[in-house]
Amino acid sequence: MSSNLFRKYIDLIKEAEMPPDQNAAPNLNTAVSQQELAKLYTKGKQLSFIKNTPVALVPFPSLQQIFGPEKAQEIARLAGAVDKTSYDEAYKNKGYVVFQWNSNENSPDIYIASPDAVSTKYTKFDGALPTDAKARSKIPSLVVLDKLGLDPGKVPFFVKKVPTEMISANQVGLAGKTIQTSWGEQTVQQGGFLVREPNGHIYTVAPDESGLPIGYINA
């Protein structure tokens, strides 16, 4: 074997033994893991937004009075079903039923929030709810109320007043890529955003026509 071929052979062996570059960009053909997302998230500039989507909140003890015994039992049965959460009677009787919609499963996502969570995170919604079908379909609470045959006019609506921190996906090179989340894979849209929840979980929110995260306004 010539000396040149021998050196090439040795170089190939060394490259195979080298550990992967920890700073290399994620493989375009694989979903970006939560571990990789956590590293990239720290490199982005924090942006604050407030969710502008009305949410229906009803005191649990008021369910029967508002909707009748049959519907009240159905709502109580659905509460916590998505996350397999069970609530004791004391918690339920002090809590607020939050009406949301799980678009991935096309099913209700109803849970019970504590009075403290409601008072610190929400403020009363004073605007008018949309009447056209397309606009209503973008408000999860209206979707689930319609699906369950419940009158939205009978319940109060709130909006979250606590800002949500995000970063621009473009800024950290994730636009157009696929990421792993706790509910499956998401495709990051061009101009999209990344949100990091208090538990560290990161997911993406697509931009609206104005370039803001869908359902949010600037804080």
XYZ file of N, CA and C in Angstrom:
657
model
N 0.853 -1.195 0.000
C 0.000 0.000 0.000
C 0.888 1.245 0.000
N 0.591 2.210 -0.896
C 1.390 3.421 -0.956
C 1.181 4.259 0.296
N 2.127 5.181 0.548
C 2.026 6.022 1.752
C 0.796 6.926 1.706
N 0.429 7.415 0.497
C -0.747 8.289 0.365
C -2.034 7.540 0.691
N -2.159 6.333 0.158
C -3.347 5.533 0.434
C -3.413 5.169 1.905
N -2.233 4.877 2.491
C -2.202 4.519 3.903
C -2.681 5.683 4.775
N -2.230 6.925 4.445
C -2.652 8.109 5.214
C -4.167 8.331 5.092
N -4.725 8.152 3.884
C -6.165 8.306 3.689
C -6.937 7.292 4.524
N -6.400 6.063 4.580
C -7.028 5.000 5.356
C -7.069 5.365 6.835
N -5.931 5.888 7.344
C -5.842 6.294 8.746
C -6.806 7.446 9.035
N -6.878 8.409 8.089
C -7.784 9.560 8.267
C -9.229 9.111 8.352
N -9.627 8.153 7.531
C -11.009 7.650 7.554
C -11.330 6.999 8.892
N -10.376 6.263 9.430
C -10.576 5.605 10.734
C -10.752 6.656 11.826
N -9.902 7.717 11.780
C -9.989 8.772 12.793
C -11.328 9.497 12.730
N -11.814 9.782 11.499
C -13.106 10.466 11.351
C -14.243 9.630 11.901
N -14.180 8.323 11.696
C -15.230 7.433 12.186
C -15.261 7.393 13.700
N -14.055 7.576 14.328
C -13.976 7.505 15.781
C -14.298 8.821 16.468
N -14.333 9.917 15.700
C -14.575 11.234 16.300
C -16.015 11.357 16.779
N -16.255 11.963 17.973
C -17.617 12.177 18.458
C -18.320 13.201 17.586
N -19.662 13.166 17.500
C -20.390 14.122 16.675
C -20.217 15.547 17.179
N -20.239 16.495 16.282
C -20.117 17.912 16.625
C -21.356 18.367 17.381
N -21.180 18.755 18.624
C -22.322 19.163 19.452
C -22.952 20.459 18.983
N -22.200 21.249 18.207
C -22.724 22.524 17.730
C -23.281 22.447 16.318
N -23.277 21.246 15.741
C -23.765 21.111 14.374
C -25.262 21.344 14.317
N -25.777 21.841 13.206
C -27.205 22.083 13.034
C -27.943 20.753 13.014
N -29.204 20.702 13.496
C -29.980 19.470 13.488
C -30.136 18.928 12.066
N -30.139 17.601 11.943
C -30.342 16.954 10.652
C -31.693 17.337 10.076
N -31.693 17.763 8.810
C -32.942 18.207 8.186
C -33.932 17.072 8.017
N -33.423 15.816 8.000
C -34.296 14.675 7.738
C -34.903 14.091 9.007
N -34.544 14.613 10.174
C -35.088 14.100 11.424
C -35.719 15.235 12.225
N -36.679 14.876 13.063
C -37.335 15.881 13.894
C -36.370 16.352 14.973
N -36.392 17.646 15.245
C -35.517 18.233 16.258
C -36.050 17.857 17.637
N -35.202 17.283 18.468
C -35.627 16.801 19.782
C -35.814 17.955 20.760
N -36.482 17.666 21.857
C -36.668 18.665 22.907
C -35.321 19.086 23.507
N -34.386 18.166 23.577
C -33.055 18.497 24.102
C -32.356 19.513 23.203
N -32.448 19.310 21.890
C -31.854 20.251 20.945
C -32.577 21.588 20.974
N -33.914 21.530 21.097
C -34.701 22.759 21.151
C -34.322 23.603 22.367
N -34.081 22.932 23.490
C -33.728 23.652 24.719
C -32.428 24.432 24.537
N -31.473 23.853 23.821
C -30.203 24.546 23.578
C -30.406 25.743 22.652
N -31.183 25.538 21.593
C -31.404 26.605 20.615
C -32.242 27.739 21.196
N -33.190 27.400 22.076
C -34.106 28.402 22.629
C -33.337 29.494 23.385
N -32.280 29.109 24.069
C -31.513 30.083 24.864
C -30.794 31.105 23.990
N -30.662 30.813 22.704
C -29.956 31.724 21.790
C -30.883 32.772 21.179
N -32.196 32.620 21.369
C -33.155 33.540 20.770
C -33.492 34.710 21.676
N -33.964 35.790 21.070
C -34.380 36.974 21.818
C -35.806 36.793 22.313
N -36.021 37.008 23.625
C -37.330 36.822 24.230
C -38.323 37.889 23.747
N -39.505 37.444 23.336
C -40.590 38.328 22.918
C -41.808 38.024 23.774
N -42.591 39.052 24.134
C -43.765 38.860 24.991
C -45.052 39.109 24.218
N -45.992 38.173 24.363
C -47.301 38.290 23.728
C -48.393 37.913 24.716
N -49.580 38.427 24.476
C -50.744 38.090 25.305
C -51.755 37.362 24.431
N -52.264 36.255 24.920
C -53.238 35.472 24.153
C -54.537 36.254 24.050
N -55.011 36.417 22.828
C -56.185 37.250 22.580
C -57.415 36.402 22.261
N -57.389 35.133 22.672
C -58.502 34.225 22.392
C -59.399 34.095 23.609
N -60.688 34.420 23.489
C -61.603 34.291 24.634
C -61.749 32.825 25.065
N -61.791 32.619 26.363
C -61.934 31.275 26.929
C -63.152 31.250 27.850
N -63.987 30.228 27.691
C -65.175 30.080 28.548
C -64.770 29.442 29.874
N -65.090 30.122 30.974
C -64.808 29.620 32.322
C -66.101 29.631 33.131
N -66.448 28.481 33.691
C -67.694 28.367 34.448
C -67.408 27.742 35.808
N -67.865 28.362 36.908
C -67.698 27.725 38.221
C -68.339 26.337 38.213
N -67.619 25.346 38.683
C -68.127 23.973 38.634
C -69.503 23.823 39.290
N -69.736 24.425 40.460
C -71.057 24.268 41.091
C -72.208 24.868 40.265
N -71.889 25.734 39.281
C -72.941 26.385 38.492
C -73.341 25.609 37.245
N -72.655 24.514 36.966
C -72.921 23.762 35.743
C -74.382 23.322 35.619
N -74.887 22.744 36.691
C -76.254 22.212 36.634
C -77.276 23.328 36.456
N -77.063 24.425 37.152
C -77.989 25.554 37.063
C -78.002 26.146 35.644
N -76.833 26.209 35.005
C -76.726 26.821 33.683
C -77.164 25.872 32.566
N -76.706 24.613 32.638
C -76.913 23.692 31.517
C -77.905 22.562 31.788
N -78.340 22.408 33.046
C -79.218 21.291 33.372
C -78.422 20.089 33.839
N -79.080 19.156 34.557
C -78.371 18.021 35.164
C -77.694 17.091 34.167
N -78.334 16.815 33.041
C -77.764 15.867 32.072
C -76.466 16.396 31.456
N -76.492 17.644 31.005
C -75.296 18.241 30.413
C -74.212 18.465 31.468
N -74.632 18.809 32.680
C -73.659 19.019 33.767
C -72.890 17.721 34.047
N -73.590 16.591 34.032
C -72.938 15.302 34.253
C -71.979 14.968 33.114
N -72.386 15.298 31.883
C -71.528 15.036 30.725
C -70.238 15.851 30.818
N -70.362 17.122 31.190
C -69.187 17.991 31.314
C -68.268 17.482 32.429
N -68.852 17.115 33.566
C -68.067 16.606 34.695
C -67.333 15.327 34.312
N -67.959 14.506 33.480
C -67.352 13.257 33.034
C -66.153 13.520 32.111
N -66.257 14.575 31.302
C -65.197 14.909 30.351
C -64.021 15.643 31.008
N -64.266 16.268 32.154
C -63.226 17.069 32.809
C -62.010 16.224 33.169
N -60.860 16.593 32.637
C -59.615 15.888 32.939
C -59.380 14.637 32.120
N -60.310 14.301 31.206
C -60.203 13.043 30.459
C -58.982 13.008 29.545
N -58.643 14.129 28.924
C -57.519 14.154 27.977
C -56.210 13.802 28.668
N -55.959 14.413 29.820
C -54.712 14.169 30.555
C -54.863 13.106 31.636
N -56.047 12.455 31.667
C -56.335 11.435 32.687
C -56.150 12.000 34.099
N -56.684 13.219 34.283
C -56.590 13.882 35.583
C -57.868 13.638 36.375
N -57.714 13.306 37.647
C -58.885 13.122 38.514
C -58.898 14.232 39.562
N -60.076 14.765 39.830
C -60.225 15.861 40.791
C -61.076 15.391 41.960
N -60.673 15.764 43.188
C -61.515 15.422 44.336
C -62.670 16.423 44.423
N -63.656 16.090 45.197
C -64.881 16.892 45.267
C -64.617 18.310 45.777
N -63.729 18.423 46.758
C -63.431 19.745 47.318
C -62.829 20.657 46.259
N -61.915 20.101 45.463
C -61.278 20.893 44.406
C -62.305 21.292 43.349
N -63.122 20.339 42.941
C -64.128 20.617 41.897
C -65.095 21.707 42.334
N -65.544 21.636 43.550
C -66.564 22.577 44.011
C -66.042 23.999 44.191
N -64.715 24.147 44.211
C -64.127 25.487 44.287
C -63.588 25.951 42.933
N -63.467 25.010 42.004
C -62.792 25.298 40.744
C -63.687 25.818 39.635
N -63.028 26.180 38.525
C -63.701 26.672 37.322
C -63.472 25.689 36.181
N -64.536 25.359 35.483
C -64.422 24.487 34.323
C -63.922 25.314 33.137
N -62.833 24.860 32.517
C -62.248 25.549 31.359
C -62.607 24.747 30.108
N -63.284 25.397 29.174
C -63.727 24.720 27.956
C -62.719 24.968 26.829
N -62.008 23.900 26.434
C -61.067 23.976 25.324
C -61.360 22.846 24.333
N -60.698 22.891 23.187
C -60.923 21.890 22.148
C -59.592 21.319 21.699
N -59.483 19.987 21.673
C -58.270 19.310 21.223
C -58.395 19.065 19.718
N -57.806 19.967 18.921
C -57.953 19.869 17.468
C -57.234 18.647 16.903
N -56.169 18.179 17.575
C -55.453 16.995 17.086
C -56.309 15.738 17.186
N -57.081 15.651 18.262
C -57.940 14.485 18.477
C -59.386 14.755 18.063
N -59.661 16.012 17.693
C -61.024 16.408 17.317
C -62.020 16.046 18.425
N -61.686 16.459 19.636
C -62.516 16.116 20.791
C -62.385 17.194 21.869
N -63.331 17.240 22.817
C -63.262 18.245 23.886
C -62.036 18.059 24.767
N -61.478 19.173 25.204
C -60.378 19.177 26.169
C -60.840 20.068 27.319
N -61.504 19.457 28.273
C -62.101 20.194 29.386
C -61.339 19.865 30.676
N -61.003 20.911 31.426
C -60.316 20.684 32.691
C -60.810 21.688 33.724
N -60.382 21.500 34.960
C -60.836 22.362 36.052
C -59.644 23.137 36.606
N -59.766 24.457 36.586
C -58.705 25.331 37.091
C -59.046 25.816 38.495
N -58.022 26.070 39.280
C -58.240 26.548 40.646
C -58.641 28.019 40.631
N -59.311 28.504 41.673
C -59.675 29.931 41.760
C -58.453 30.841 41.678
N -57.334 30.416 42.277
C -56.109 31.224 42.238
C -55.596 31.370 40.809
N -55.637 30.265 40.044
C -55.169 30.305 38.658
C -56.030 31.245 37.830
N -57.333 31.213 38.068
C -58.250 32.066 37.306
C -58.027 33.534 37.658
N -57.894 33.838 38.942
C -57.769 35.239 39.366
C -56.431 35.854 38.968
N -55.378 35.029 38.904
C -54.053 35.568 38.582
C -53.747 35.568 37.091
N -54.386 34.673 36.335
C -54.041 34.530 34.925
C -55.077 35.100 33.953
N -56.308 35.303 34.411
C -57.368 35.694 33.489
C -58.021 37.015 33.879
N -58.567 37.678 32.870
C -59.377 38.869 33.101
C -60.614 38.768 32.221
N -61.686 39.410 32.627
C -62.968 39.286 31.925
C -62.858 39.805 30.492
N -63.437 39.049 29.560
C -63.475 39.448 28.158
C -64.705 40.315 27.934
N -64.481 41.546 27.484
C -65.586 42.485 27.305
C -65.968 42.688 25.841
N -65.270 42.012 24.935
C -65.557 42.180 23.518
C -66.743 41.350 23.066
N -67.024 41.427 21.770
C -68.127 40.665 21.178
C -67.582 39.388 20.546
N -68.260 38.287 20.782
C -67.853 37.024 20.178
C -68.240 37.019 18.699
N -67.423 36.391 17.845
C -67.741 36.383 16.414
C -68.996 35.559 16.117
N -69.642 35.893 15.023
C -70.871 35.177 14.638
C -70.674 34.305 13.399
N -69.700 34.631 12.541
C -69.509 33.813 11.342
C -68.753 32.537 11.680
N -69.026 31.485 10.938
C -68.522 30.146 11.241
C -66.996 30.071 11.223
N -66.358 30.736 10.254
C -64.907 30.650 10.133
C -64.211 31.256 11.348
N -64.675 32.425 11.778
C -64.074 33.087 12.937
C -64.335 32.290 14.213
N -65.520 31.720 14.331
C -65.858 30.931 15.527
C -65.006 29.669 15.613
N -64.662 29.115 14.460
C -63.882 27.875 14.441
C -62.465 28.079 14.976
N -62.028 29.342 15.072
C -60.686 29.639 15.565
C -60.661 29.862 17.074
N -61.825 29.798 17.714
C -61.909 29.974 19.165
C -62.284 28.626 19.786
N -61.314 27.921 20.382
C -61.564 26.566 20.892
C -62.772 26.445 21.814
N -62.986 27.434 22.687
C -64.128 27.356 23.612
C -65.457 27.338 22.853
N -65.557 28.146 21.810
C -66.785 28.157 21.021
C -66.978 26.844 20.281
N -65.881 26.263 19.812
C -65.966 24.982 19.114
C -66.536 23.907 20.028
N -65.973 23.786 21.239
C -66.426 22.726 22.139
C -67.853 22.983 22.642
N -68.196 24.234 22.901
C -69.563 24.533 23.338
C -70.566 24.176 22.246
N -70.230 24.507 21.001
C -71.113 24.154 19.883
C -71.233 22.644 19.730
N -70.109 21.931 19.846
C -70.116 20.476 19.696
C -70.963 19.799 20.770
N -70.953 20.381 21.972
C -71.721 19.795 23.083
C -73.152 20.309 23.141
N -73.502 21.190 22.212
C -74.865 21.731 22.192
C -75.145 22.675 23.337
N -74.118 23.455 23.753
C -74.265 24.383 24.876
C -74.310 25.814 24.356
N -75.122 26.636 24.975
C -75.316 28.015 24.549
C -74.189 28.902 25.090
N -73.320 29.437 24.212
C -72.223 30.301 24.677
C -72.719 31.567 25.356
N -73.951 31.971 25.039
C -74.500 33.179 25.645
C -74.770 33.041 27.127
N -74.720 31.810 27.649
C -75.010 31.577 29.058
C -73.758 31.579 29.939
N -72.583 31.666 29.305
C -71.362 31.539 30.098
C -70.471 32.769 29.938
N -69.689 33.104 30.961
C -68.743 34.233 30.859
C -67.479 33.809 30.133
N -66.879 34.746 29.421
C -65.621 34.497 28.725
C -64.524 35.371 29.322
N -63.308 34.842 29.284
C -62.141 35.523 29.833
C -61.008 35.469 28.815
N -59.992 36.298 29.044
C -58.747 36.216 28.263
C -57.579 36.158 29.241
N -56.516 35.470 28.828
C -55.331 35.379 29.668
C -54.611 36.715 29.687
N -54.297 37.196 30.881
C -53.605 38.474 31.013
C -52.115 38.303 31.283
N -51.675 37.066 31.498
C -50.258 36.815 31.751
C -49.529 36.669 30.421
N -48.484 37.462 30.191
C -47.757 37.380 28.914
C -47.127 36.009 28.702
N -47.072 35.606 27.444
C -46.396 34.372 27.050
C -45.091 34.741 26.361
N -43.994 34.153 26.825
C -42.681 34.435 26.243
C -42.427 33.509 25.060
N -41.915 34.065 23.970
C -41.589 33.286 22.772
C -40.286 33.798 22.176
N -39.771 33.030 21.213
C -38.661 33.504 20.394
C -39.023 33.270 18.931
N -38.354 33.982 18.041
C -38.565 33.788 16.606
C -37.867 32.510 16.158
N -38.597 31.631 15.470
C -38.000 30.391 14.972
C -36.960 30.680 13.900
N -37.193 31.728 13.115
C -36.223 32.105 12.069
C -34.870 32.459 12.674
N -34.921 33.081 13.852
C -33.691 33.578 14.478
C -32.739 32.446 14.857
N -33.286 31.275 15.154
C -32.444 30.145 15.566
C -32.404 29.056 14.495
N -32.802 29.406 13.273
C -32.664 28.497 12.139
C -33.589 27.305 12.124
N -34.791 27.432 12.734
C -35.700 26.290 12.782
C -36.895 26.413 11.833
N -36.997 27.523 11.111
C -38.112 27.686 10.184
C -38.080 26.582 9.127
N -39.228 25.965 8.903
C -39.335 24.911 7.905
C -38.949 23.532 8.401
N -38.476 23.431 9.635
C -38.064 22.138 10.165
C -39.184 21.509 11.008
N -39.014 20.245 11.308
C -39.972 19.511 12.130
C -39.405 19.344 13.529
N -40.242 19.560 14.546
C -39.791 19.416 15.929
C -40.630 18.375 16.654
N -40.047 17.795 17.681
C -40.754 16.830 18.522
C -41.436 17.558 19.674
N -42.712 17.247 19.919
C -43.420 17.791 21.079
C -44.067 16.640 21.836
N -44.637 16.946 22.973
C -45.233 15.895 23.800
C -46.464 15.281 23.144
N -47.052 15.974 22.157
C -48.246 15.423 21.493
C -47.964 14.973 20.067
N -46.695 14.951 19.680
C -46.347 14.519 18.328
C -45.435 15.529 17.649
N -45.239 15.355 16.351
C -44.353 16.238 15.612
C -45.095 17.461 15.083
N -44.399 18.598 15.050
C -44.931 19.846 14.516
C -43.973 20.384 13.467
N -44.539 20.991 12.416
C -43.711 21.663 11.415
C -43.658 23.144 11.754
N -42.467 23.684 11.821
C -42.277 25.098 12.151
C -42.466 25.928 10.884
N -43.429 26.838 10.912
C -43.722 27.661 9.757
C -42.677 28.774 9.591
N -42.494 29.232 8.352
C -41.663 30.405 8.114
C -42.266 31.596 8.862
N -41.459 32.276 9.655
C -41.973 33.387 10.449
C -42.658 32.937 11.725
N -42.572 31.638 12.046
C -43.224 31.100 13.235
C -42.469 31.408 14.523
N -43.012 30.922 15.625
C -42.454 31.212 16.948
C -42.321 29.925 17.750
N -41.446 29.970 18.753
C -41.277 28.861 19.686
C -41.665 29.329 21.078
N -42.450 28.511 21.768
C -42.903 28.803 23.125
C -42.282 27.777 24.069
N -41.759 28.239 25.193
C -41.254 27.320 26.217
C -42.171 27.396 27.424
N -42.814 26.286 27.749
C -43.716 26.226 28.889
C -42.930 26.199 30.198
N -43.591 26.465 31.345
C -42.886 26.464 32.639
C -42.143 25.164 32.930
N -42.652 24.033 32.424
C -41.978 22.749 32.667
C -40.836 22.487 31.688
N -40.557 23.471 30.790
C -39.453 23.327 29.858
C -39.840 22.813 28.487
N -41.055 22.312 28.352
C -41.514 21.785 27.058
C -41.639 22.914 26.039
N -41.177 22.663 24.823
C -41.162 23.683 23.770
C -42.020 23.240 22.590
N -42.832 24.164 22.090
C -43.643 23.880 20.902
C -43.678 25.120 20.021
N -44.287 25.000 18.833
C -44.286 26.116 17.897
C -45.685 26.678 17.688
N -45.742 27.978 17.425
C -46.987 28.675 17.083
C -46.772 29.334 15.723
N -47.709 29.124 14.817
C -47.591 29.690 13.470
C -47.910 31.186 13.486
N -47.416 31.937 12.504
C -47.703 33.375 12.442
C -49.028 33.652 11.736
N -49.648 34.794 12.084
C -50.845 35.212 11.363
C -50.450 36.136 10.217
N -51.430 36.752 9.577
C -51.156 37.604 8.419
C -50.329 38.833 8.788
N -50.372 39.229 10.057
C -49.611 40.398 10.506
C -48.214 40.044 11.005
N -47.895 38.737 11.002
C -46.593 38.312 11.495
C -46.553 38.046 12.982
N -47.714 38.166 13.661
C -47.802 37.862 15.087
C -48.180 36.396 15.266
N -47.887 35.795 16.429
C -48.343 34.430 16.670
C -49.869 34.373 16.608
N -50.413 33.363 15.960
C -51.869 33.257 15.819
C -52.538 33.266 17.195
N -53.540 34.127 17.350
C -54.283 34.202 18.609
C -53.642 35.072 19.659
N -52.531 35.766 19.312
C -51.834 36.591 20.290
C -51.713 38.039 19.795
N -51.513 38.942 20.740
C -51.196 40.342 20.427
C -49.936 40.701 21.207
N -49.283 41.806 20.839
C -48.088 42.228 21.572
C -48.433 42.586 23.015
N -47.576 42.181 23.923
C -47.819 42.485 25.335
C -47.590 43.975 25.578
